[in-house]
């Protein structure tokens, strides 16, 4: 087998698997006019699972968002939150290695940056101070993510 040239974002699911990801009701990633018609808001993605992070990144790109990250550890996410212009954030609650995203959520709230949680544990794993935050259950569907971001922004 010959080497395959990767174009676009080398971390995307499409580049990783070498296939185009179907997105019912969404423009194909190559449809520049449709993508550019959406607002280019900057979304910080914090997710420790590589494939899940790539899927979220692809969904956001298809919706017209500019993705920051994904940050896979709390320290990297905090560094981005302290230095980058962020319009909204998508946070996994449990980041592995015993880390949770709550210190980041506190910082985002202090900076008045809206965020949503995506977790496999539902609201039961949230601190009381974050029970009012929109929380999506993994696996998340593109339509769910779009609706949650629209409501949060």
Short mmCIF file of C-alpha atoms in Angstrom, two decimals:
data_model
loop_
_atom_site.label_atom_id
_atom_site.label_comp_id
_atom_site.label_asym_id
_atom_site.label_seq_id
_atom_site.Cartn_x
_atom_site.Cartn_y
_atom_site.Cartn_z
CA UNK A 1 0.00 0.00 0.00
CA UNK A 2 1.29 3.48 -0.87
CA UNK A 3 1.38 6.37 1.55
CA UNK A 4 -1.80 8.41 1.70
CA UNK A 5 -1.57 12.19 1.57
CA UNK A 6 -3.64 13.80 4.34
CA UNK A 7 -5.22 17.13 3.51
CA UNK A 8 -7.13 19.41 5.85
CA UNK A 9 -7.00 18.90 9.60
CA UNK A 10 -4.83 15.81 10.22
CA UNK A 11 -6.65 15.18 13.53
CA UNK A 12 -10.10 14.98 11.95
CA UNK A 13 -11.94 11.68 11.79
CA UNK A 14 -11.98 11.98 8.00
CA UNK A 15 -8.21 12.27 7.81
CA UNK A 16 -7.65 9.63 10.49
CA UNK A 17 -9.86 7.01 8.86
CA UNK A 18 -9.45 8.17 5.26
CA UNK A 19 -13.20 8.46 4.70
CA UNK A 20 -15.69 11.28 4.51
CA UNK A 21 -17.99 11.48 7.51
CA UNK A 22 -21.66 11.60 6.55
CA UNK A 23 -23.58 14.42 8.18
CA UNK A 24 -27.28 14.19 7.35
CA UNK A 25 -28.74 17.61 6.71
CA UNK A 26 -25.33 19.29 6.93
CA UNK A 27 -23.06 20.64 4.20
CA UNK A 28 -20.09 18.47 3.32
CA UNK A 29 -16.83 19.68 4.86
CA UNK A 30 -15.60 20.77 1.43
CA UNK A 31 -18.58 23.08 0.84
CA UNK A 32 -16.79 26.35 1.61
CA UNK A 33 -19.75 28.64 0.89
CA UNK A 34 -22.07 26.82 3.29
CA UNK A 35 -19.42 26.68 6.03
CA UNK A 36 -18.45 30.32 5.66
CA UNK A 37 -22.05 31.49 5.85
CA UNK A 38 -22.16 30.39 9.49
CA UNK A 39 -20.66 32.57 12.19
CA UNK A 40 -17.04 31.66 12.88
CA UNK A 41 -17.28 31.53 16.65
CA UNK A 42 -14.36 30.04 18.54
CA UNK A 43 -15.17 26.92 20.55
CA UNK A 44 -12.80 25.43 23.09
CA UNK A 45 -13.12 21.64 23.08
CA UNK A 46 -11.94 19.77 26.18
CA UNK A 47 -12.11 15.99 25.79
CA UNK A 48 -9.60 13.31 26.82
CA UNK A 49 -10.73 10.57 24.43
CA UNK A 50 -9.07 11.10 21.05
CA UNK A 51 -11.81 9.66 18.84
CA UNK A 52 -14.58 11.46 20.72
CA UNK A 53 -12.59 14.71 20.49
CA UNK A 54 -12.18 14.25 16.73
CA UNK A 55 -15.89 13.57 16.28
CA UNK A 56 -16.84 16.69 18.26
CA UNK A 57 -14.29 18.72 16.31
CA UNK A 58 -15.75 17.51 13.01
CA UNK A 59 -19.32 18.27 14.13
CA UNK A 60 -18.34 21.80 15.15
CA UNK A 61 -16.45 22.42 11.92
CA UNK A 62 -19.46 21.23 9.92
CA UNK A 63 -21.59 23.72 11.88
CA UNK A 64 -19.20 26.53 10.96
CA UNK A 65 -17.35 26.92 14.25
CA UNK A 66 -13.61 27.44 14.65
CA UNK A 67 -12.26 24.82 17.07
CA UNK A 68 -9.63 25.54 19.71
CA UNK A 69 -7.95 22.38 20.94
CA UNK A 70 -9.02 19.81 21.58
CA UNK A 71 -7.34 20.00 24.99
CA UNK A 72 -7.05 16.56 26.53
CA UNK A 73 -5.80 17.56 29.99
CA UNK A 74 -6.91 20.18 32.47
CA UNK A 75 -3.57 22.05 32.37
CA UNK A 76 -3.73 22.49 28.58
CA UNK A 77 -7.38 23.57 28.77
CA UNK A 78 -6.64 26.14 31.49
CA UNK A 79 -3.74 27.54 29.46
CA UNK A 80 -6.00 27.99 26.42
CA UNK A 81 -8.77 29.53 28.53
CA UNK A 82 -6.33 32.05 30.01
CA UNK A 83 -4.77 33.12 26.71
CA UNK A 84 -7.23 32.61 23.86
CA UNK A 85 -10.34 34.45 22.73
CA UNK A 86 -13.16 31.95 23.33
CA UNK A 87 -16.84 32.38 22.50
CA UNK A 88 -18.08 29.12 24.02
CA UNK A 89 -16.64 25.87 25.38
CA UNK A 90 -17.59 22.19 25.20
CA UNK A 91 -16.29 20.34 28.25
CA UNK A 92 -16.05 16.67 29.11
CA UNK A 93 -16.45 16.35 32.88
CA UNK A 94 -13.97 13.51 33.52
CA UNK A 95 -10.62 14.03 31.83
CA UNK A 96 -8.79 10.91 32.95
CA UNK A 97 -5.86 10.75 35.40
CA UNK A 98 -8.36 11.73 38.09
CA UNK A 99 -8.85 15.17 36.53
CA UNK A 100 -12.22 16.86 36.25
CA UNK A 101 -13.04 19.98 34.27
CA UNK A 102 -14.64 21.92 37.14
CA UNK A 103 -11.67 24.29 37.75
CA UNK A 104 -11.91 25.23 34.06
CA UNK A 105 -15.68 25.67 34.31
CA UNK A 106 -15.13 28.05 37.25
CA UNK A 107 -12.60 30.08 35.25
CA UNK A 108 -14.92 30.24 32.23
CA UNK A 109 -17.79 31.37 34.44
CA UNK A 110 -15.59 34.09 35.99
CA UNK A 111 -14.69 35.28 32.47
CA UNK A 112 -18.39 35.11 31.46
CA UNK A 113 -17.67 32.55 28.74
CA UNK A 114 -20.63 30.20 28.21
CA UNK A 115 -20.03 26.45 28.19
CA UNK A 116 -21.79 23.11 28.02
CA UNK A 117 -20.84 19.74 29.43
CA UNK A 118 -20.75 16.50 27.46
CA UNK A 119 -20.46 13.45 29.67
CA UNK A 120 -21.30 9.80 29.87
CA UNK A 121 -22.48 10.21 33.46
CA UNK A 122 -25.28 12.77 33.12
CA UNK A 123 -25.96 15.48 35.67
CA UNK A 124 -25.34 13.10 38.59
CA UNK A 125 -21.59 13.72 38.25
CA UNK A 126 -21.87 17.53 38.35
CA UNK A 127 -21.11 19.78 41.29
CA UNK A 128 -24.19 21.58 42.61
CA UNK A 129 -22.92 24.94 41.31
CA UNK A 130 -23.02 23.58 37.73
CA UNK A 131 -26.40 21.83 37.73
CA UNK A 132 -27.82 24.75 35.72
CA UNK A 133 -25.36 24.17 32.85
CA UNK A 134 -26.63 22.42 29.73
CA UNK A 135 -25.36 18.84 29.89
CA UNK A 136 -25.41 16.44 26.94
CA UNK A 137 -25.08 12.68 27.24
CA UNK A 138 -22.40 10.83 25.24
CA UNK A 139 -22.60 9.87 22.49
CA UNK A 140 -23.86 13.23 21.30
CA UNK A 141 -25.66 13.73 18.00
CA UNK A 142 -24.82 16.74 15.77
CA UNK A 143 -28.36 18.10 16.10
CA UNK A 144 -28.17 17.95 19.92
CA UNK A 145 -24.85 19.77 19.93
CA UNK A 146 -26.10 22.44 17.54
CA UNK A 147 -29.27 23.04 19.59
CA UNK A 148 -27.32 23.21 22.87
CA UNK A 149 -24.78 25.68 21.47
CA UNK A 150 -27.51 27.84 19.94
CA UNK A 151 -29.30 27.98 23.30
CA UNK A 152 -26.08 28.69 25.20
CA UNK A 153 -24.95 31.50 22.92
#
